[in-house]
Coordinates of C-alpha atoms in Angstrom, one line a residue:
M1 CA 43.6 91.7 118.9
L2 CA 46.3 93.9 117.4
E3 CA 49.2 92.2 119.2
N4 CA 51.8 92.8 116.5
Y5 CA 50.6 96.4 116.2
T6 CA 51.0 96.9 119.9
L7 CA 54.5 95.4 120.0
V8 CA 55.7 97.4 117.0
G9 CA 54.3 100.5 118.7
Q10 CA 56.3 99.6 121.8
G11 CA 59.4 99.3 119.7
F12 CA 58.8 102.8 118.2
R13 CA 58.5 104.2 121.8
I14 CA 61.8 102.7 122.8
L15 CA 63.4 103.9 119.6
L16 CA 62.0 107.4 120.2
K17 CA 63.8 107.7 123.5
S18 CA 67.1 106.7 121.9
L19 CA 66.7 108.9 118.8
S20 CA 65.5 112.1 120.5
G21 CA 68.4 111.9 123.0
Y22 CA 70.9 111.3 120.2
I23 CA 69.5 114.0 118.0
G24 CA 69.5 116.5 120.9
K25 CA 73.1 115.7 121.7
E26 CA 74.4 115.9 118.1
M27 CA 72.4 119.1 117.3
S28 CA 73.5 120.9 120.4
Q29 CA 77.2 120.0 119.8
K30 CA 76.9 121.2 116.3
F31 CA 75.0 124.5 116.8
G32 CA 75.4 125.2 120.5
E33 CA 72.7 127.2 122.3
R34 CA 70.9 127.9 119.0
W35 CA 70.4 124.2 118.3
W36 CA 66.6 124.4 118.8
D37 CA 66.4 127.2 116.3
E38 CA 68.0 124.9 113.8
V39 CA 65.5 122.2 114.6
L40 CA 62.6 124.6 114.1
Q41 CA 64.1 125.7 110.8
A42 CA 64.5 122.1 109.6
L43 CA 60.9 121.3 110.7
S44 CA 59.4 124.6 109.6
D45 CA 56.5 122.6 108.0
Q46 CA 55.5 121.1 111.4
K47 CA 53.3 123.4 113.5
D48 CA 53.1 121.5 116.8
L49 CA 56.6 122.3 118.2
P50 CA 57.3 124.8 121.0
S51 CA 59.3 127.9 120.2
N52 CA 61.6 127.6 123.2
G53 CA 61.9 125.8 126.6
E54 CA 64.2 123.8 128.8
Y55 CA 66.4 121.2 127.1
G56 CA 64.5 118.2 128.5
E57 CA 61.1 119.7 127.5
L58 CA 62.3 120.4 123.9
I59 CA 63.6 116.8 123.6
D60 CA 60.3 115.4 124.9
S61 CA 58.4 117.5 122.3
L62 CA 59.9 115.5 119.4
D63 CA 57.8 112.5 118.3
I64 CA 59.1 109.6 116.2
A65 CA 58.0 111.2 112.9
N66 CA 59.9 114.4 113.6
C67 CA 63.0 112.5 114.8
L68 CA 63.1 110.6 111.5
R69 CA 62.5 113.8 109.5
L70 CA 65.4 115.5 111.3
L71 CA 67.7 112.6 110.6
K72 CA 66.9 112.9 106.9
R73 CA 66.9 116.7 106.6
E74 CA 70.0 117.3 108.7
W75 CA 71.9 114.2 107.4
Y76 CA 74.6 115.8 105.4
G77 CA 75.1 118.7 107.8
V78 CA 75.1 116.9 111.1
F79 CA 74.7 113.1 111.1
E80 CA 76.6 111.8 108.1
A81 CA 80.0 112.0 109.7
N82 CA 79.3 109.7 112.6
L83 CA 76.8 107.2 111.2
S84 CA 76.9 104.6 108.4
R85 CA 75.1 105.2 105.1
N86 CA 72.8 102.3 106.0
F87 CA 71.5 104.4 108.9
L88 CA 69.8 106.7 106.3
T89 CA 68.3 103.7 104.5
W90 CA 66.9 102.4 107.8
T91 CA 65.5 105.9 108.5
N92 CA 63.6 106.1 105.2
E93 CA 62.2 102.6 105.8
L94 CA 61.1 103.4 109.3
M95 CA 59.4 106.6 108.1
G96 CA 57.3 104.4 105.8
A97 CA 56.7 101.9 108.7
R98 CA 55.5 104.7 110.9
N99 CA 53.0 105.8 108.3
V100 CA 51.7 102.2 108.0
V101 CA 51.4 101.8 111.8
A102 CA 49.6 105.2 112.1
H103 CA 46.9 104.2 109.5
I104 CA 46.6 100.5 110.4
G105 CA 42.9 100.5 110.9
Q106 CA 41.3 97.4 112.5
Q107 CA 43.7 94.8 111.1
D108 CA 46.9 93.6 112.9
L109 CA 50.3 93.8 111.2
E110 CA 51.2 90.7 109.4
Q111 CA 53.9 88.6 111.1
P112 CA 56.7 89.1 108.6
V113 CA 56.0 92.8 108.4
A114 CA 56.1 93.3 112.2
E115 CA 59.3 91.3 112.3
R116 CA 60.8 93.4 109.5
Y117 CA 59.9 96.7 111.2
L118 CA 61.4 95.7 114.6
N119 CA 64.5 94.3 112.9
T120 CA 65.1 97.6 111.2
M121 CA 64.6 99.5 114.5
L122 CA 67.1 97.2 116.1
L123 CA 69.7 97.8 113.4
L124 CA 69.3 101.5 113.6
C125 CA 69.3 101.7 117.4
Q126 CA 72.5 99.5 117.6
E127 CA 74.4 102.4 116.0
I128 CA 73.4 105.0 118.6
D129 CA 72.2 103.3 121.8
P130 CA 73.2 99.7 122.5
D131 CA 71.0 99.6 125.6
G132 CA 68.0 100.8 123.7
A133 CA 68.8 98.2 121.0
D134 CA 68.7 95.4 123.7
E135 CA 65.2 96.6 124.7
I136 CA 64.0 96.5 121.1
N137 CA 65.5 93.1 120.7
E138 CA 63.4 91.8 123.6
V139 CA 60.3 93.1 121.9
Y140 CA 61.4 91.5 118.6
K141 CA 61.7 88.2 120.4
K142 CA 58.1 88.5 121.5
V143 CA 57.0 89.0 117.9
R144 CA 59.0 86.1 116.7
S145 CA 57.5 83.9 119.4
R146 CA 54.1 84.6 118.0
A147 CA 54.9 82.9 114.7
T148 CA 52.2 80.3 114.0
D149 CA 54.5 77.9 112.2
T150 CA 56.1 75.2 114.3
V151 CA 59.4 76.0 112.6
V152 CA 60.6 79.5 113.1
S153 CA 59.8 81.4 110.0
E154 CA 62.5 83.2 108.1
R155 CA 62.5 87.0 108.1
V156 CA 61.5 88.9 105.0
Y157 CA 64.4 90.7 103.3
V158 CA 64.6 93.1 100.4
G159 CA 67.7 94.0 98.5
A160 CA 70.5 91.9 97.2
E161 CA 70.3 88.2 96.8
Q162 CA 73.4 86.0 97.3
P163 CA 75.3 86.0 94.0
A164 CA 76.3 82.8 92.3
P165 CA 79.5 81.2 93.5
L166 CA 82.7 82.7 92.0
S167 CA 83.9 79.2 91.4
P168 CA 82.5 75.7 91.5
E169 CA 85.0 74.7 94.2
G170 CA 83.9 77.5 96.4
A171 CA 80.3 76.3 96.3
R172 CA 81.3 72.9 97.6
T173 CA 83.4 74.3 100.5
E174 CA 83.1 72.0 103.5
G175 CA 81.1 73.7 106.3
N176 CA 79.8 76.4 103.9
L177 CA 78.4 79.2 106.0
L178 CA 75.5 79.7 103.7
G179 CA 74.3 76.3 104.7
L180 CA 74.1 77.4 108.3
G181 CA 71.4 80.0 107.8
N182 CA 69.7 80.0 111.2
A183 CA 69.3 82.4 114.1
E184 CA 72.0 80.7 116.1
F185 CA 75.0 80.8 113.6
V186 CA 74.3 82.8 110.5
Q187 CA 71.6 85.5 110.2
K188 CA 70.9 87.4 107.0
T189 CA 70.4 91.2 107.5
T190 CA 68.8 93.9 105.5
Q191 CA 72.2 95.4 104.7
S192 CA 74.3 94.9 101.6
R193 CA 77.8 95.7 100.5
K194 CA 79.3 96.3 97.0
V195 CA 82.4 94.3 96.2
T196 CA 84.5 95.1 93.2
F197 CA 86.5 92.2 91.9
G198 CA 88.0 91.4 88.5
G199 CA 86.7 94.6 87.0
K200 CA 83.1 93.7 88.1
T201 CA 81.1 95.2 90.9
Q202 CA 78.4 93.0 92.6
V203 CA 76.1 93.7 95.5
Y204 CA 76.2 91.1 98.3
P205 CA 73.9 90.7 101.2
V206 CA 75.4 91.1 104.6
Y207 CA 75.1 88.3 107.2
R208 CA 75.7 88.3 110.9
V209 CA 77.9 85.3 111.6
R210 CA 78.7 84.0 115.1
L211 CA 82.4 84.5 115.9
D212 CA 83.3 80.9 116.5
K213 CA 82.3 80.1 112.9
L214 CA 85.1 82.3 111.5
Y215 CA 88.9 82.2 111.5
Y216 CA 91.7 84.5 110.6
N217 CA 93.4 84.5 107.2
D218 CA 97.1 83.4 107.8
Q219 CA 97.8 84.7 104.2
N220 CA 97.1 88.2 105.3
D221 CA 100.1 90.4 104.5
R222 CA 99.6 92.5 107.6
I223 CA 100.9 89.6 109.8
A224 CA 103.4 88.1 107.4
T225 CA 106.4 88.8 109.6
W226 CA 104.6 87.6 112.8
I227 CA 103.9 84.3 111.1
T228 CA 107.6 83.8 110.4
Q229 CA 108.4 84.7 114.0
Y230 CA 105.9 82.2 115.4
E231 CA 107.3 79.4 113.1
S232 CA 110.9 80.2 113.9
E233 CA 110.1 79.9 117.6
N234 CA 107.8 77.0 117.5
G235 CA 108.6 75.1 114.3
I236 CA 107.4 75.1 110.7
G237 CA 103.8 73.9 110.5
T238 CA 102.9 74.3 114.2
L239 CA 100.4 77.0 113.5
S240 CA 98.3 74.9 111.2
S241 CA 98.3 72.0 113.7
L242 CA 96.4 74.1 116.3
N243 CA 92.7 73.7 116.8
A244 CA 90.4 76.5 115.7
Q245 CA 90.3 78.3 119.1
E246 CA 94.1 78.1 119.6
Y247 CA 94.8 79.2 116.1
N248 CA 92.5 82.3 116.4
D249 CA 94.0 83.1 119.8
V250 CA 97.6 83.1 118.4
I251 CA 96.8 85.2 115.4
E252 CA 94.7 87.6 117.5
T253 CA 97.9 88.3 119.4
F254 CA 99.7 89.2 116.1
I255 CA 96.9 91.5 115.0
C256 CA 96.9 93.3 118.3
K257 CA 100.7 93.7 118.4
S258 CA 100.8 95.0 114.8
N259 CA 98.9 98.1 115.8
P260 CA 97.7 98.2 119.4
E261 CA 96.5 101.9 119.3
A262 CA 94.3 101.2 116.2
I263 CA 92.9 98.1 117.9
Q264 CA 91.9 100.0 121.0
K265 CA 90.3 102.8 119.0
T266 CA 88.3 100.4 116.8
K267 CA 87.2 98.4 119.9
N268 CA 86.0 101.5 121.6
N269 CA 84.1 102.6 118.5
I270 CA 82.4 99.2 118.0
A271 CA 81.5 99.0 121.7
L272 CA 79.8 102.4 121.4
V273 CA 78.0 102.2 118.1
G274 CA 78.4 98.7 116.8
Q275 CA 80.2 97.4 113.7
R276 CA 79.8 100.1 111.1
E277 CA 81.4 98.4 108.0
A278 CA 80.8 94.9 106.9
G279 CA 83.7 92.5 106.3
V280 CA 84.3 89.9 103.7
V281 CA 84.7 86.2 104.4
L282 CA 85.0 83.0 102.4
A283 CA 82.3 80.4 102.7
D284 CA 84.5 78.3 104.9
G285 CA 84.8 81.1 107.4
R286 CA 88.2 82.5 106.4
I287 CA 88.3 86.3 106.9
V288 CA 89.6 88.2 103.9
D289 CA 88.7 91.7 105.0
G290 CA 87.9 92.8 108.5
N291 CA 90.6 91.1 110.7
R292 CA 90.8 94.1 113.0
R293 CA 87.0 94.4 113.5
Y294 CA 86.8 90.6 114.1
T295 CA 89.6 91.0 116.7
C296 CA 87.7 93.8 118.5
L297 CA 84.5 91.8 118.6
R298 CA 86.3 88.8 120.1
K299 CA 87.7 91.0 122.8
I300 CA 84.2 92.5 123.4
E301 CA 82.7 89.0 123.6
R302 CA 85.2 87.9 126.2
E303 CA 84.7 91.0 128.3
S304 CA 80.8 91.2 128.1
K305 CA 80.4 87.4 128.1
K306 CA 77.7 87.9 125.5
P307 CA 77.8 86.2 122.1
Q308 CA 78.9 88.6 119.4
Y309 CA 78.3 88.5 115.6
F310 CA 80.6 89.6 112.8
E311 CA 78.7 91.4 110.0
T312 CA 80.1 90.3 106.6
V313 CA 79.4 89.3 103.1
I314 CA 80.1 85.7 102.2
M315 CA 81.9 84.8 99.0
E316 CA 82.0 81.3 97.8
M317 CA 85.6 80.7 96.9
D318 CA 88.0 77.9 97.8
I319 CA 91.4 78.8 99.4
Q320 CA 93.2 76.1 97.4
A321 CA 91.5 76.1 94.0
D322 CA 91.0 79.9 94.0
R323 CA 94.2 81.0 95.7
K324 CA 95.1 83.5 93.1
Q325 CA 91.6 85.0 92.9
I326 CA 91.5 85.3 96.6
K327 CA 94.7 87.2 96.8
L328 CA 93.5 89.5 94.0
L329 CA 90.3 90.0 96.0
E330 CA 92.3 90.8 99.2
L331 CA 94.4 93.3 97.4
A332 CA 91.4 95.0 95.9
L333 CA 89.7 95.2 99.2
Q334 CA 92.7 96.3 101.3
H335 CA 94.2 98.7 98.8
G336 CA 92.0 99.2 95.7
E337 CA 89.0 100.8 97.4
E338 CA 90.6 104.1 98.2
K339 CA 91.5 103.0 101.7
K340 CA 95.1 102.0 102.0
V341 CA 95.5 100.2 105.3
D342 CA 98.2 101.0 107.8
Y343 CA 100.4 98.1 107.2
D344 CA 103.9 97.9 108.7
L345 CA 106.0 98.7 105.6
I346 CA 108.2 95.6 106.1
D347 CA 105.1 93.3 106.3
Y348 CA 103.8 95.0 103.2
A349 CA 107.1 94.6 101.3
V350 CA 107.5 90.9 102.4
G351 CA 103.9 90.2 101.4
T352 CA 104.5 91.7 97.9
Y353 CA 107.8 89.8 97.5
R354 CA 106.2 86.5 98.6
D355 CA 103.3 86.9 96.1
V356 CA 105.3 88.1 93.1
V357 CA 108.8 86.6 93.5
Q358 CA 108.7 83.6 95.8
T359 CA 105.5 81.9 94.9
K360 CA 104.9 83.7 91.6
L361 CA 101.3 83.7 92.4
L362 CA 100.9 87.1 90.7
T363 CA 102.7 89.1 88.1
V364 CA 103.8 92.7 88.9
D365 CA 101.1 94.0 86.6
E366 CA 98.4 91.9 88.3
Y367 CA 99.5 93.0 91.7
A368 CA 99.7 96.7 90.7
Q369 CA 96.3 96.6 89.1
S370 CA 94.5 94.9 92.0
A371 CA 96.2 97.1 94.6
N372 CA 95.6 100.3 92.6
E373 CA 99.3 101.1 92.6
P374 CA 101.8 102.3 90.0
I375 CA 104.0 99.4 88.7
A376 CA 107.1 101.4 89.7
E377 CA 105.9 101.5 93.3
V378 CA 105.4 97.7 93.4
N379 CA 108.8 97.1 91.8
G380 CA 110.4 99.5 94.4
R381 CA 108.9 97.6 97.3
I382 CA 110.1 94.3 95.8
E383 CA 113.6 95.8 95.5
V384 CA 113.5 96.7 99.2
A385 CA 112.3 93.2 100.0
K386 CA 115.2 91.7 98.2
M387 CA 117.5 93.8 100.2
I388 CA 115.8 92.6 103.4
C389 CA 116.4 89.0 102.2
E390 CA 120.1 89.8 101.7
F391 CA 120.3 91.4 105.1
L392 CA 118.7 88.3 106.8
D393 CA 121.1 86.0 104.9
Y394 CA 124.0 88.2 105.9
I395 CA 123.2 87.9 109.6
K396 CA 122.5 84.1 109.3
L397 CA 118.8 84.3 109.9
P398 CA 117.3 83.6 106.5
E399 CA 113.6 84.3 105.9
Q400 CA 113.1 85.4 109.5
Y401 CA 111.4 88.5 108.3
H402 CA 110.3 89.5 111.8
V403 CA 114.0 90.3 112.6
A404 CA 114.0 92.9 109.9
R405 CA 110.8 94.4 111.3
E406 CA 112.4 94.5 114.8
Y407 CA 115.4 96.3 113.4
Q408 CA 113.1 98.7 111.5
V409 CA 115.4 98.9 108.5
Y410 CA 112.8 99.7 105.9
S411 CA 113.4 103.4 105.7
L412 CA 117.2 102.7 105.6
F413 CA 116.9 100.3 102.7
V414 CA 114.5 102.3 100.7
E415 CA 116.7 105.4 100.9
M416 CA 119.7 103.3 99.8
I417 CA 118.1 102.6 96.4
V418 CA 119.2 106.0 94.9
P419 CA 122.8 106.0 96.0
L420 CA 123.2 102.3 95.0
K421 CA 122.4 103.3 91.4
K422 CA 125.5 105.5 91.3
L423 CA 127.9 102.7 92.2
N424 CA 129.5 99.8 90.4
E425 CA 128.6 96.2 91.4
L426 CA 131.4 95.8 93.8
E427 CA 130.7 99.1 95.5
K428 CA 127.0 98.3 95.7
T429 CA 127.8 95.1 97.7
Q430 CA 130.2 97.1 99.9
L431 CA 127.5 99.7 100.7
K432 CA 124.9 97.1 101.5
H433 CA 127.3 95.4 103.9
I434 CA 128.2 98.8 105.5
A435 CA 124.5 99.3 106.1
F436 CA 124.0 95.8 107.5
N437 CA 126.9 96.1 109.9
N438 CA 125.9 99.5 111.2
A439 CA 122.3 98.3 111.7
I440 CA 123.2 95.1 113.7
M441 CA 125.9 97.0 115.8
Y442 CA 123.4 99.8 116.5
A443 CA 125.9 102.4 115.0
T444 CA 123.0 104.3 113.3
P445 CA 120.6 105.6 116.0
D446 CA 119.4 108.0 113.3
Q447 CA 119.0 105.9 110.1
R448 CA 117.9 108.9 108.0
K449 CA 121.0 110.9 109.0
F450 CA 123.2 108.0 108.3
I451 CA 121.9 107.5 104.7
R452 CA 122.0 111.3 104.1
D453 CA 125.6 111.2 105.1
I454 CA 126.2 108.3 102.7
K455 CA 124.6 110.2 99.9
K456 CA 126.7 113.3 100.7
L457 CA 129.9 111.3 100.6
I458 CA 129.0 109.7 97.2
K459 CA 127.9 113.1 95.8
D460 CA 131.2 114.7 96.8
N461 CA 133.1 111.7 95.5
A462 CA 134.6 111.3 99.1
Y463 CA 133.4 107.8 99.8
T464 CA 136.4 105.7 98.7
E465 CA 138.4 106.0 101.9
Y466 CA 135.2 105.5 104.0
F467 CA 134.4 102.3 102.2
A468 CA 138.0 101.1 102.7
E469 CA 137.8 101.8 106.5
Q470 CA 134.4 100.1 106.8
R471 CA 135.7 97.1 104.9
L472 CA 138.4 96.5 107.5
L473 CA 135.8 96.8 110.3
E474 CA 133.5 94.4 108.4
Q475 CA 136.3 91.8 108.3
Q476 CA 136.7 92.2 112.1
I477 CA 132.9 91.8 112.6
Y478 CA 132.8 88.8 110.3
D479 CA 135.6 87.0 112.1
L480 CA 134.0 87.4 115.5
Y481 CA 130.5 86.6 114.1
L482 CA 131.7 83.3 112.7
M483 CA 132.3 82.1 116.2
E484 CA 128.8 82.9 117.3
D485 CA 125.8 80.5 117.5
I486 CA 123.1 82.8 116.1
H487 CA 119.4 81.7 116.4
S488 CA 117.6 85.0 117.1
K489 CA 117.9 88.7 117.2
Q490 CA 118.5 88.4 120.9
D491 CA 121.7 86.5 120.1
I492 CA 122.8 89.3 117.7
D493 CA 122.0 92.0 120.3
A494 CA 124.2 90.1 122.8
F495 CA 127.0 90.0 120.2
A496 CA 126.7 93.8 119.6
Q497 CA 126.7 94.5 123.4
R498 CA 129.9 92.5 123.8
N499 CA 131.6 94.4 121.0
R500 CA 130.6 97.9 121.7
D501 CA 134.1 99.1 120.8
I502 CA 133.4 98.1 117.2
T503 CA 130.2 100.2 117.3
G504 CA 132.3 103.2 118.3
K505 CA 134.8 102.6 115.5
L506 CA 132.0 102.3 112.9
Q507 CA 130.6 105.7 114.0
L508 CA 134.0 107.3 114.2
S509 CA 134.8 106.2 110.7
M510 CA 131.8 108.1 109.4
E511 CA 132.7 111.2 111.4
H512 CA 136.2 111.1 109.9
A513 CA 134.9 110.7 106.4
L514 CA 132.6 113.7 106.8
Q515 CA 135.3 115.9 108.3
K516 CA 137.6 115.0 105.4
S517 CA 134.9 115.8 102.9
R518 CA 134.2 119.2 104.5
A519 CA 137.9 120.0 104.6
R520 CA 138.2 119.1 100.9
Q521 CA 135.3 121.3 100.1
M522 CA 136.8 124.2 102.1
K523 CA 140.1 123.7 100.2
N524 CA 138.4 123.8 96.9
K525 CA 136.1 126.7 97.8
P526 CA 138.3 129.5 96.4
L527 CA 138.7 127.8 93.1
D528 CA 134.9 127.1 92.9
N529 CA 134.1 130.8 93.7
V530 CA 136.5 132.1 91.0
V531 CA 135.1 129.7 88.4
K532 CA 131.5 130.7 89.3
S533 CA 132.5 134.4 89.0
I534 CA 133.9 133.9 85.5
E535 CA 130.7 132.0 84.5
F536 CA 128.6 134.9 85.8
L537 CA 130.7 137.5 83.8
M538 CA 130.5 135.4 80.7
E539 CA 126.7 135.7 80.9
V540 CA 126.8 139.5 80.5
D541 CA 125.2 140.5 77.2
T542 CA 127.4 143.4 75.9
R543 CA 124.8 144.2 73.2
L544 CA 122.7 145.9 75.9
F545 CA 125.4 148.5 76.7
A546 CA 124.3 150.6 73.7
N547 CA 120.8 151.1 75.2
M548 CA 122.0 152.0 78.6
S549 CA 121.9 155.5 80.1
P550 CA 125.2 157.4 80.7
E551 CA 124.6 157.0 84.5
D552 CA 124.2 153.2 84.3
K553 CA 127.3 152.9 82.1
L554 CA 129.4 154.9 84.6
K555 CA 128.1 152.6 87.4
I556 CA 129.1 149.5 85.5
Q557 CA 132.5 150.9 84.7
S558 CA 133.0 151.7 88.5
E559 CA 132.0 148.1 89.4
L560 CA 134.3 146.6 86.7
Q561 CA 137.2 148.7 88.1
E562 CA 136.4 147.3 91.6
L563 CA 136.6 143.8 90.1
L564 CA 140.0 144.6 88.6
N565 CA 141.2 145.8 92.0
I566 CA 140.0 142.5 93.6
V567 CA 141.6 140.4 90.9
E568 CA 144.9 142.2 91.4
I569 CA 144.8 141.6 95.2
L570 CA 144.0 137.9 94.7
Q571 CA 146.8 137.5 92.2
K572 CA 149.3 139.0 94.7
K573 CA 148.0 136.8 97.5
I574 CA 148.3 133.6 95.5
S575 CA 151.9 134.5 94.4
E576 CA 153.1 135.0 98.0

C-alpha cells in the first residue's frame, strides 16, 4: 500500500488551501481588480486556467504546482517583502517534491523522504497559515508513527552541519543543548543562518529549542540600567540567586518595559506568521541574539497554553572562559550586521562604558570594529557615560544608572560636549553642576532649549554672570541636600517638590542672563553695522571702474554721495 504517498498527498491538499488563499489575498492587494490578469501573465505557459470568473472560482482553479510557480515567479514583485528568504527555498524544494509524488509509480515514498516533504510543508505553512500548519503537523505525526524502528528515527536534513566548537570550554558546557537532540527539547530544522564573527562567516544549522531550556543574557546592554535598578532595590546578587523560571520572569519584565510598543508589534507578527529570523544562543541556553523574539514566544506560550519553540543557531562557547569573544559576538550581531537595534541611548552608553572602561573587557578599537562604528562615535558615547557617572555621584546615587535613564539626560549631556570644550577646567565643572542642578530640580522642561541657551551665552561671552548666579544657587541646593537621606530618585523628586522656589530661581537666572545678552547685543549693534559696512566697502575692486559704462559710473557716484550723506547724519547724531 502507498500509505506514505497518500499522507504526503493529504499534506499537499492542506497546503494548497493555505497557499491559494494567501496568494489570492496578496495578489489582489498588489494589483487590485486586475490581479487575475497578472496571474495569467505569470503563468502564460500554463493552458488550463480560466480567463475570468468569480474570485472563489479563480482561487479554486489553482493547483499546487501553479501556486508554487506563482510564488517563485512573483517572489520579488509581490511576496519577498512579507516572507522570509527561507520561504523561497522551501518553495523550490516542494516543487521538486510535487514532481516526485506525481511520478511515484507503484512504489511508496521512503519513510525519511515522506517525513522530509511534510516537514518542509509544515515550515512553509507556518509563515502564512498557522491553522493549516497544525493540520499538516497532524499528518506529519501519522507518518512519523509509521517508522519501523522501535526508536524514533531522526529526520533527514540537508544543508549546514553543526560547526566545530569555537572553544574547548564551550564544547564541555554543562547541559549542552546539542546533547538534547530529541523531539521534546531540541529539534534540528532544514533552515540555516550565517553568522559572522572574528572576520569569518560560517553557516550554522537552525534548531527549534523548547523555551524552558533557554534563559536571558543578563550581560545584554539593552537592559543594563534595568539590572542596576533591580539590584539597587533588592540587593546585589539577588538576581543570580533566583531559579531559572523566576530569573526569566524578572528579565522579561525589563525587556518589555524597555520598548513595549516594539514587543507588541513583534508578538503580533510572530502570532500571525511565526518566528521569521533565527536567534543565536550559547550551548548552555544563554540567549545572545533574539531576546525580544524569545520574550514574545514566552507570552504566546502563556496565552495559548501550547508549548512554543525558539528557532536559533547554537554556538558552543562558555560564558566565563569566552567572555570577551561572546561580547564581540553580541556586538557583531546587534550592531555589525546592518541592523542597529533600538537601544535606549543611556543603556547603550552604560554598556559601552562598562565593557571598555570599567571591566576593560574590550579596547575602543575592538568595540568599534565589532559594532561597525567609527572610533570617534564610541569615544563620544564613553564621554557621555562618564558624565552620567559624575551626575550619579553628584546626586549621591553612584552607579544607579537607571536613575539617569529616568531623568532622560542623554541628549542634555551629549549636547554639552561641544560647549565644554570652549571652557577652562574650573568652568567645565561649573557647567556640569549647573546642568545637574537644573535636571534634578526640573528647571529644564525643554533640555534642548536649555543647552542651546547655554551655547548662546558662551558664544556671546555672556556666561560669566550666569555662572556666578548659578553657583550661589548651587550652594543653597548643596546645603539643603546634605540634610536629605537619599536612596532613590523618588527621594530626589520629593526634595525638588519641597524646594520649588529654587527651581523658579534657576529658571529666572537663565532668563536674566539671556535678557542681558540680548541687551548687550542691541547696544553693540550700531558699531557692528558700521564695521561691517567698512568691510564691504574695502572689498570694492576699483580696477573695475575703468571698464564700466558712463551710466554705471554715474550710478555709483550717486550711491557714494548717498553714503556720504548718511555718514554726515550719523556723525551729527553721535555728537549730540
